[in-house]
XYZ file of C-alpha atoms in Angstrom:
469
model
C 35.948 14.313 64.468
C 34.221 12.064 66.577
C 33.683 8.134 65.740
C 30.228 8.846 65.383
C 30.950 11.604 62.951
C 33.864 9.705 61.413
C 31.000 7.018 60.690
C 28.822 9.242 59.178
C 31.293 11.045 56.824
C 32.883 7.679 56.316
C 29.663 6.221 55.001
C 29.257 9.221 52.566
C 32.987 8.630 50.896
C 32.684 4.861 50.488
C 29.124 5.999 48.879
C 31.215 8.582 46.609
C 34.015 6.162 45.862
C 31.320 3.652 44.525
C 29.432 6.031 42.586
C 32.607 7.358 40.905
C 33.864 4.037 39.760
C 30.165 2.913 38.987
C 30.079 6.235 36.519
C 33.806 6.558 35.699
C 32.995 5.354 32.141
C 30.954 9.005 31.348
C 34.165 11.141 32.676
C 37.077 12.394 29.673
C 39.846 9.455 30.152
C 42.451 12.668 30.697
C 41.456 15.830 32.488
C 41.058 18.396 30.057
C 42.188 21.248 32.798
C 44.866 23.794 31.593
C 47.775 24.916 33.759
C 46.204 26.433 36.749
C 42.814 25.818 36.658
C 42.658 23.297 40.099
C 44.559 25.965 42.059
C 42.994 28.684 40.676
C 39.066 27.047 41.747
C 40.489 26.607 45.264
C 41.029 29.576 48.385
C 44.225 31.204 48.264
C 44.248 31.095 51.946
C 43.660 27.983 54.395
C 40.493 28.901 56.217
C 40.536 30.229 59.862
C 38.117 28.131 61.096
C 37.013 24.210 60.930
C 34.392 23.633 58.059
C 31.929 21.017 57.536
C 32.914 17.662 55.502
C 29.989 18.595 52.987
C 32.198 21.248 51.685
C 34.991 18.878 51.345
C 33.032 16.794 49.171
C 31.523 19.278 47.172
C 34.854 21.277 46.534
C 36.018 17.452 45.172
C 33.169 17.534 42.715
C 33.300 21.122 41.400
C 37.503 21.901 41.733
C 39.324 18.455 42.487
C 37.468 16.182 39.887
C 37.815 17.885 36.622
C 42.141 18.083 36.942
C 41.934 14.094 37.390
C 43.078 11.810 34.839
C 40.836 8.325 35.573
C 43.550 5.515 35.600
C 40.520 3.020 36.018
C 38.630 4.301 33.139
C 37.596 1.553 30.961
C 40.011 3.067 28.137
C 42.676 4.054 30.052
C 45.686 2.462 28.225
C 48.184 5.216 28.151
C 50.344 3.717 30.699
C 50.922 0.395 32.664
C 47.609 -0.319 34.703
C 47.362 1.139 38.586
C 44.867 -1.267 39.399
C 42.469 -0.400 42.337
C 40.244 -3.031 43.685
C 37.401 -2.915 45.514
C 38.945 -5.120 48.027
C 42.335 -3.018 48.180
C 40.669 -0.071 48.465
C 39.048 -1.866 51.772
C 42.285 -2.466 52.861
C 43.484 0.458 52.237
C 41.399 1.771 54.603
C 41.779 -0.633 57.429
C 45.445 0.862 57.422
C 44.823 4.090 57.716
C 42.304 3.399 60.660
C 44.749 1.433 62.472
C 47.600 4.475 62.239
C 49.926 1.427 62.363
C 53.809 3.055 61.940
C 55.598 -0.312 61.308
C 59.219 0.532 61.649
C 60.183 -2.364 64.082
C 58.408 -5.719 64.937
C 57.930 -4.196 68.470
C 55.601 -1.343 66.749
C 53.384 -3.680 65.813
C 53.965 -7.223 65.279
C 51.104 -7.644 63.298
C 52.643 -5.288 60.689
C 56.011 -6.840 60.634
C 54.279 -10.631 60.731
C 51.202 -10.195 57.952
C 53.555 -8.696 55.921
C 56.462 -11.754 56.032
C 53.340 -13.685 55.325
C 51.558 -12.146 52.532
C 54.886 -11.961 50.328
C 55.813 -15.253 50.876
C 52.430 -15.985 49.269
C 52.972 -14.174 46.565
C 56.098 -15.597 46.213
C 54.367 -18.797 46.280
C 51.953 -18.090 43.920
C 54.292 -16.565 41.148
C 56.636 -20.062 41.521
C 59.624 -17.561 42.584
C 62.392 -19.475 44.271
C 62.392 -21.014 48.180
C 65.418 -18.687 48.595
C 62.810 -15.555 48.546
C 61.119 -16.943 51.651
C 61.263 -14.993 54.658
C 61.910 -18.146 56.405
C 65.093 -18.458 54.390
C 68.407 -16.367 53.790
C 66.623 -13.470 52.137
C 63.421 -12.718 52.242
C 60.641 -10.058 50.791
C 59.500 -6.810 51.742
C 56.623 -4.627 50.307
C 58.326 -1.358 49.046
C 56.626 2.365 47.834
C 57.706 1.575 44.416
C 59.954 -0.276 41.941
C 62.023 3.146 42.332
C 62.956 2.917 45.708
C 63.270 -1.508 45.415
C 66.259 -1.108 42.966
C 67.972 1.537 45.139
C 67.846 -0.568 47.673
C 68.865 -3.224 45.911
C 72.085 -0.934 44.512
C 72.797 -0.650 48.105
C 72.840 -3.963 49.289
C 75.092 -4.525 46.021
C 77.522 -2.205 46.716
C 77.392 -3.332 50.292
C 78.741 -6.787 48.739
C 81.003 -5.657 46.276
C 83.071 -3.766 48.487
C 85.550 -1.392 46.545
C 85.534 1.602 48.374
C 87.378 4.556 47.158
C 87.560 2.798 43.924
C 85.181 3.184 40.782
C 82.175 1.362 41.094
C 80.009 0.331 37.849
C 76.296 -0.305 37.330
C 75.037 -2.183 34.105
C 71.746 -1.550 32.106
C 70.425 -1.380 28.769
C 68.867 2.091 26.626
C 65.515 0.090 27.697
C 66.306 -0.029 31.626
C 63.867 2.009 33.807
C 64.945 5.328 34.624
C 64.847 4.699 38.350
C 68.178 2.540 37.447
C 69.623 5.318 36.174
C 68.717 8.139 39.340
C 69.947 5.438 41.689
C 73.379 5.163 40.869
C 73.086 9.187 40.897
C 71.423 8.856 44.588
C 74.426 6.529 45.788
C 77.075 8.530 44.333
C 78.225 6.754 41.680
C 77.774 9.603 38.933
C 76.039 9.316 35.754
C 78.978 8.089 33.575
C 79.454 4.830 36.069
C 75.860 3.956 34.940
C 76.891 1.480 32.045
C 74.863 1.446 29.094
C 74.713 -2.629 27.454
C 73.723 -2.877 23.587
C 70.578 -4.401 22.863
C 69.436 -6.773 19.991
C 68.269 -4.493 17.077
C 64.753 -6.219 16.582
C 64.090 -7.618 20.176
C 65.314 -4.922 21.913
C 66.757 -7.260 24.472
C 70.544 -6.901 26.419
C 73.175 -8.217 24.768
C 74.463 -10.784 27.654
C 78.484 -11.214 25.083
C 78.547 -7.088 25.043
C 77.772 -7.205 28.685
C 80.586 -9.342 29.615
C 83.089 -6.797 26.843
C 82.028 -3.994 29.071
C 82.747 -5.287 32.564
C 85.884 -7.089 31.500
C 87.272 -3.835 29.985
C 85.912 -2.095 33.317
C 87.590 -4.829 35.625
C 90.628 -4.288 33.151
C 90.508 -0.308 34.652
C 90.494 -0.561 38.165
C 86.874 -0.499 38.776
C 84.256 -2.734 40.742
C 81.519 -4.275 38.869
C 78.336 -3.848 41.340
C 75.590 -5.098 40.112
C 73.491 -5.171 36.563
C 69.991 -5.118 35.937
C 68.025 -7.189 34.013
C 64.655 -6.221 32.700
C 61.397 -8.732 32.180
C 59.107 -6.330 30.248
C 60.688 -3.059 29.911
C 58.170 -0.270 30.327
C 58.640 1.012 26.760
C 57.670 -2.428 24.701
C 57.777 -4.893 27.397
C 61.070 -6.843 25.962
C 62.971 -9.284 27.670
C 66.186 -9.572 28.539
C 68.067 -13.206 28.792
C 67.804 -13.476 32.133
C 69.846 -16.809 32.207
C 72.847 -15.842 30.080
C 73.142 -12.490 31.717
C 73.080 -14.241 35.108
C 75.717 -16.202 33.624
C 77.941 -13.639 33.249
C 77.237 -11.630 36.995
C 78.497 -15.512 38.379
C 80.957 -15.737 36.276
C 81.925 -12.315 37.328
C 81.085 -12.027 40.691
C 78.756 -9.241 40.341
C 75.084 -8.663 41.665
C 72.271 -9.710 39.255
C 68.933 -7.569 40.102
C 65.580 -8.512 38.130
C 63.300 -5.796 37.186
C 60.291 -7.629 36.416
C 57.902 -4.417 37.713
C 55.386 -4.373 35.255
C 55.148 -8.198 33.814
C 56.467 -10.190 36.702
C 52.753 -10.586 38.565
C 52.140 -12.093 34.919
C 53.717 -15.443 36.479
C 50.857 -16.648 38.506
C 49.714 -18.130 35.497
C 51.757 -20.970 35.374
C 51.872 -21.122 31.258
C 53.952 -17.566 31.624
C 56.549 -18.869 34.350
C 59.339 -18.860 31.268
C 59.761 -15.486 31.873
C 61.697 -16.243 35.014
C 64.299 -18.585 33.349
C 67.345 -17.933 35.438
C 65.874 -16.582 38.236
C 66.098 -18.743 40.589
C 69.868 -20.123 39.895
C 71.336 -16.231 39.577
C 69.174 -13.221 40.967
C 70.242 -11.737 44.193
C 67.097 -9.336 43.706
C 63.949 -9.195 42.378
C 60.780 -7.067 42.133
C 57.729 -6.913 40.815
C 54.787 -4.282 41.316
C 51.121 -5.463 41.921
C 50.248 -2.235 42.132
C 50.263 -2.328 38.103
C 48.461 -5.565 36.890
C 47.496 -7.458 40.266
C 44.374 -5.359 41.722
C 46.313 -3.870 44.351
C 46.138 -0.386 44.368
C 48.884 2.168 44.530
C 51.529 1.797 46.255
C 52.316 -1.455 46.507
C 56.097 -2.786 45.036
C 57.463 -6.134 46.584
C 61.411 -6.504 46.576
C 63.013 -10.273 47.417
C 66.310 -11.029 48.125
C 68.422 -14.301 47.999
C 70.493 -13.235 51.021
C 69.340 -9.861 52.824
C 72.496 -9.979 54.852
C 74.365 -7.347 52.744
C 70.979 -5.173 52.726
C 70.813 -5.195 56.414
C 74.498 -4.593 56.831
C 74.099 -1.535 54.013
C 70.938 0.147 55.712
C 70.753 -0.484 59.498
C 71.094 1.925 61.967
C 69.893 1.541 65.395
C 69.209 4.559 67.416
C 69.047 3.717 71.596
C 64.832 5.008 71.269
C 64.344 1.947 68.824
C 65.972 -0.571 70.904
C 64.300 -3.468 72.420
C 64.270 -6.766 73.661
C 62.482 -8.124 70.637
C 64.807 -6.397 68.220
C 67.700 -7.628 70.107
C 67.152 -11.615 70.366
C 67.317 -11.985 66.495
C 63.998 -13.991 66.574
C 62.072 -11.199 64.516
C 62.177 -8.912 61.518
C 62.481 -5.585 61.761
C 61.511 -3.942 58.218
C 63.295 -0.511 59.034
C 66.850 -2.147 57.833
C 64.730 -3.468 54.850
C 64.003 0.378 53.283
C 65.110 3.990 52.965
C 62.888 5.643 55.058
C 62.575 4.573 58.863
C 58.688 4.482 58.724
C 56.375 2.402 56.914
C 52.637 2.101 56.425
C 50.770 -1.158 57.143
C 50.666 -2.218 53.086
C 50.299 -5.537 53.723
C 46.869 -5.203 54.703
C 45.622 -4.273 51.154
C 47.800 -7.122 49.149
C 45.912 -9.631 51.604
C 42.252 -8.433 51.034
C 43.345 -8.926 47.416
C 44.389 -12.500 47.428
C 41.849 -13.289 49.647
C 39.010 -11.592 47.618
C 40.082 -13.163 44.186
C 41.903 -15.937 44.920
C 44.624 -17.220 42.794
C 42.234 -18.221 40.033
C 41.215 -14.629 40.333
C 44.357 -12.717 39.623
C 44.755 -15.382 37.059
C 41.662 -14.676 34.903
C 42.179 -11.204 35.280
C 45.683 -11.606 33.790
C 44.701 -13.800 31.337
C 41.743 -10.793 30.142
C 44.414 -8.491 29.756
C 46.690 -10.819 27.382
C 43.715 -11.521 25.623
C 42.227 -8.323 24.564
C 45.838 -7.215 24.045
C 46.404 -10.322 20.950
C 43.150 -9.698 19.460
C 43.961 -6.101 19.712
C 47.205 -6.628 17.612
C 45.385 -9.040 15.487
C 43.109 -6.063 14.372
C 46.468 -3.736 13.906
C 48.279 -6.318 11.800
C 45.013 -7.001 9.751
C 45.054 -3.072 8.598
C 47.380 -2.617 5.964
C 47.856 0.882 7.171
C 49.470 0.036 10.662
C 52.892 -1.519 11.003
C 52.300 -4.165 14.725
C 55.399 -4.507 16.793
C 55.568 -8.075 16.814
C 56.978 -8.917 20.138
C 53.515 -8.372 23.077
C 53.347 -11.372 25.439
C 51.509 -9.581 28.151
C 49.229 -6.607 27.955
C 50.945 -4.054 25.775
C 51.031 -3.413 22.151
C 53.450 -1.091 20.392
C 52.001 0.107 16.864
C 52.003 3.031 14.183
C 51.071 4.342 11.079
C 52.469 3.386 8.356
C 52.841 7.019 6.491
C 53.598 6.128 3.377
C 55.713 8.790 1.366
C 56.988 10.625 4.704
C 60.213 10.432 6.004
C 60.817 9.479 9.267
C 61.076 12.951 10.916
C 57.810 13.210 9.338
C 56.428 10.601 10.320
C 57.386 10.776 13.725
C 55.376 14.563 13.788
C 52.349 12.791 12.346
C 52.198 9.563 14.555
C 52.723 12.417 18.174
C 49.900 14.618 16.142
C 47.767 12.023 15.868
C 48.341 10.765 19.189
C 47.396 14.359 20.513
C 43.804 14.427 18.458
C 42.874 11.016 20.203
C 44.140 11.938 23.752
C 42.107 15.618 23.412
C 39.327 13.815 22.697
C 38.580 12.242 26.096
C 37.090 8.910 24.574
C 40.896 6.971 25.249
C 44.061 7.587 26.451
C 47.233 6.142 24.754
C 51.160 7.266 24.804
C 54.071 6.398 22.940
C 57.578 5.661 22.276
C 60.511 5.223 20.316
C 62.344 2.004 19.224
C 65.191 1.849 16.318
C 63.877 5.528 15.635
C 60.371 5.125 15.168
C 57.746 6.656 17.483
C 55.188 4.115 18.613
C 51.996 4.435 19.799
C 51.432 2.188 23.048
C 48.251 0.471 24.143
C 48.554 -0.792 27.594
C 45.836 -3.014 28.375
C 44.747 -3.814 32.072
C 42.672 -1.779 33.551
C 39.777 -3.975 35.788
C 36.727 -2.135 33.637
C 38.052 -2.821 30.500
C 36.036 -5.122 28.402
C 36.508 -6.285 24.701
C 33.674 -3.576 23.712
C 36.401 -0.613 25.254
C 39.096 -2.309 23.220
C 37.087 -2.073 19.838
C 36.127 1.263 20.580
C 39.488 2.668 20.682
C 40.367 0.877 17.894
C 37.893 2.051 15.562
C 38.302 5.841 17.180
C 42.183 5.029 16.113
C 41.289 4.210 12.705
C 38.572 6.961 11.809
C 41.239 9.493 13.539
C 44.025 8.547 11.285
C 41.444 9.213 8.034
């Protein structure tokens, strides 16, 4: 493809990418395509020779377009929002253009340098610690995902705990994300060294005094305490764990305190929500947070900071004699390979930038602030129906609800709430999804999307209502 082809076919997506999210709003929230049906549309076989783009295009309209779920529908709120942004979409593009493959400073300084940059802003603008700098003892780094953040974090952890040979323990809750979980599998430790904490019956929060009874009694058997993880906004109903008092007890005990604040922690550049980083900045050795979900930066996009990335750097770097270099070796620069699993990275920076440049922090603050507020008076229309029982606990943009049932046990009512749940999902006007807390299945309404207006939240509610009868 030649740059004057490339510009013509170019020209034609960005006019399809505008038209789709101009007429998302007529499209079924969830693809209503069966097992099969994508595949089946397409060739069997790859095609022997080149075709034209047009058919590209078209084969996205009639095959590709009906298996897609539209995560920036208006009433998408099954899941935490995966924002995309005009502007990140923009940037987006300017990375693939460049081809940048940022695995050393020497690669492309401009990768390496934008990127130190644009998460120290961020930190900046979410009032996380000086310690978080890049300028300072640790420093951030954008990751793929939360995922791959807390596995390296688990690294680095283990790194500094030490304890080889011996048994080596990992801390969560029943409300830690999964990803917790498959790291300690990924770095050996075995399912059964992945500690489960009680949680507070009504706020679903860790219990910092059972935390303390379980590494004591673990220190007690020979093994090493490496690191716990605390949550702010669990993806299930967005609790919070006690940041401060559980840091209290990692101190105390010498063990790594990482802060999974994916979802909720981008919620901080308002400055009236900063309470949800008490104990942050005297305890974490990690933290992350995604704007990918709630700051209008599309997918993927997960920053990880570190109080001291020595024990990172020491747990992941490798230097192979091709990747050497003069740069590399005077200390003077960062080279984000040691930073990650992988050895190569995309240029993501480039698309958090055009964000925070676009909006502005009074931006990403309104947009937040939209999000909270449809989400209360949403809840205020739940705990107004006598027929719907309101988790009471929603300081950001999700709230956990469900039908009452009155007369069915809970079995029951657990069928009836996941039946109901189906009818609204087939319909294609919304998309919700659920969970379970103290037994109960919950219906979840994630609110965040940047389409959504009050009139999408309304209409959901009253499909809800003339669903359930």
């Amino acid at each position: 493809m030649t740059p004057e082809e490339f510009r013509e076919h170019g020209k034609r997506v960005v006019d399809w990418i505008a038209d789709y999210l101009a007429s998302i709003e007529s499209r079924p929230v969830r693809s209503q395509a069966k097992p099969g049906d994508v595949r089946s549309a397409l060739p069997a076989h790859p095609p022997e020779e080149g075709e034209p783009f047009e058919h590209v295009l078209a084969d996205l309209d009639r095959a590709i377009l009906p298996g897609v779920t539209h995560w920036q529908h208006p009433s998408f709120f099954a899941y935490f929002p995966a924002n995309a942004s005009g502007p990140a979409i923009l940037g987006d593009l300017l990375s693939s253009g460049l081809g940048v493959q940022g695995m050393v400073w020497a690669t492309s300084p401009a990768c390496t340098e934008l990127e130190s940059l644009v998460v120290d802003w961020l930190a900046e603008l979410l009032g996380l610690p000086q310690g978080f700098r890049t300028d300072s003892a640790g420093g951030g780094v954008i990751q793929d995902t939360a995922s791959s953040a807390s596995l390296v974090a688990l690294l680095a952890a283990l790194r500094r705990a030490g304890g080889e040979g011996r048994r080596r323990t990992v801390y969560v809750s029943s409300q830690t994300h999964s990803s917790l979980e498959k790291a300690g599998r990924i770095a050996g430790l075995g399912a059964e060294n992945v500690r489960a904490v009680n949680v507070d019956e009504h706020t679903l929060a860790m219990d910092p005094a059972h935390l303390d009874e379980l590494i004591a009694a673990d220190v007690a058997d020979g093994a090493v305490p490496a690191l716990v993880c605390a949550t702010i906004g669990t993806t299930s109903t967005t609790a919070i764990d006690p940041v401060r008092r559980i840091g209290e007890v990692c101190r105390a005990r010498g063990v790594w305190l990482h802060v999974d604040a994916a979802y909720a922690g981008v919620s901080a550049i308002c400055p009236e929500l900063r309470w949800i980083n008490d104990g942050v900045a005297e305890y974490a050795d990690s933290y992350v947070t995604n704007p990918h979900k709630w700051l209008l930066t599309n997918f993927d996009c997960s920053v990880l900071w570190l109080a001291d990335r020595a024990p990172m750097i020491e747990a992941l770097s490798i230097l192979p004699e091709y990747l050497r270099n003069a740069a590399s070796a005077s200390g003077e620069v960062i080279d984000y390979r040691d930073w990650q699993i992988p050895l190569g990275r995309r240029f993501r920076a480039l698309k958090l930038w055009s964000v925070i440049r676009w909006y502005g922090a009074a931006g990403l603050r309104e947009h937040v602030h939209k999000g909270i507020a449809l989400a209360d008076e949403f809840a205020a229309l739940v705990a107004a129906d006598e027929r719907f029982e309101l988790r009471q606990d929603h300081p950001f943009g999700l709230v956990c609800f469900r039908p009452r049932w009155p007369g069915l046990s809970t079995a029951d009512a657990n069928a009836a709430t996941l039946a109901l749940l189906e009818r609204l999902n087939d319909s294609g006007d919304l998309y919700l999804s659920h969970t379970k807390a103290n037994g109960n299945v919950l219906l979840r309404m994630a609110i965040g999307a940047p389409a959504t207006e009050r009139e999408h939240v309304l209409a959901a509610w009253s499909a809800i209502r003339r669903e359930l009868g």
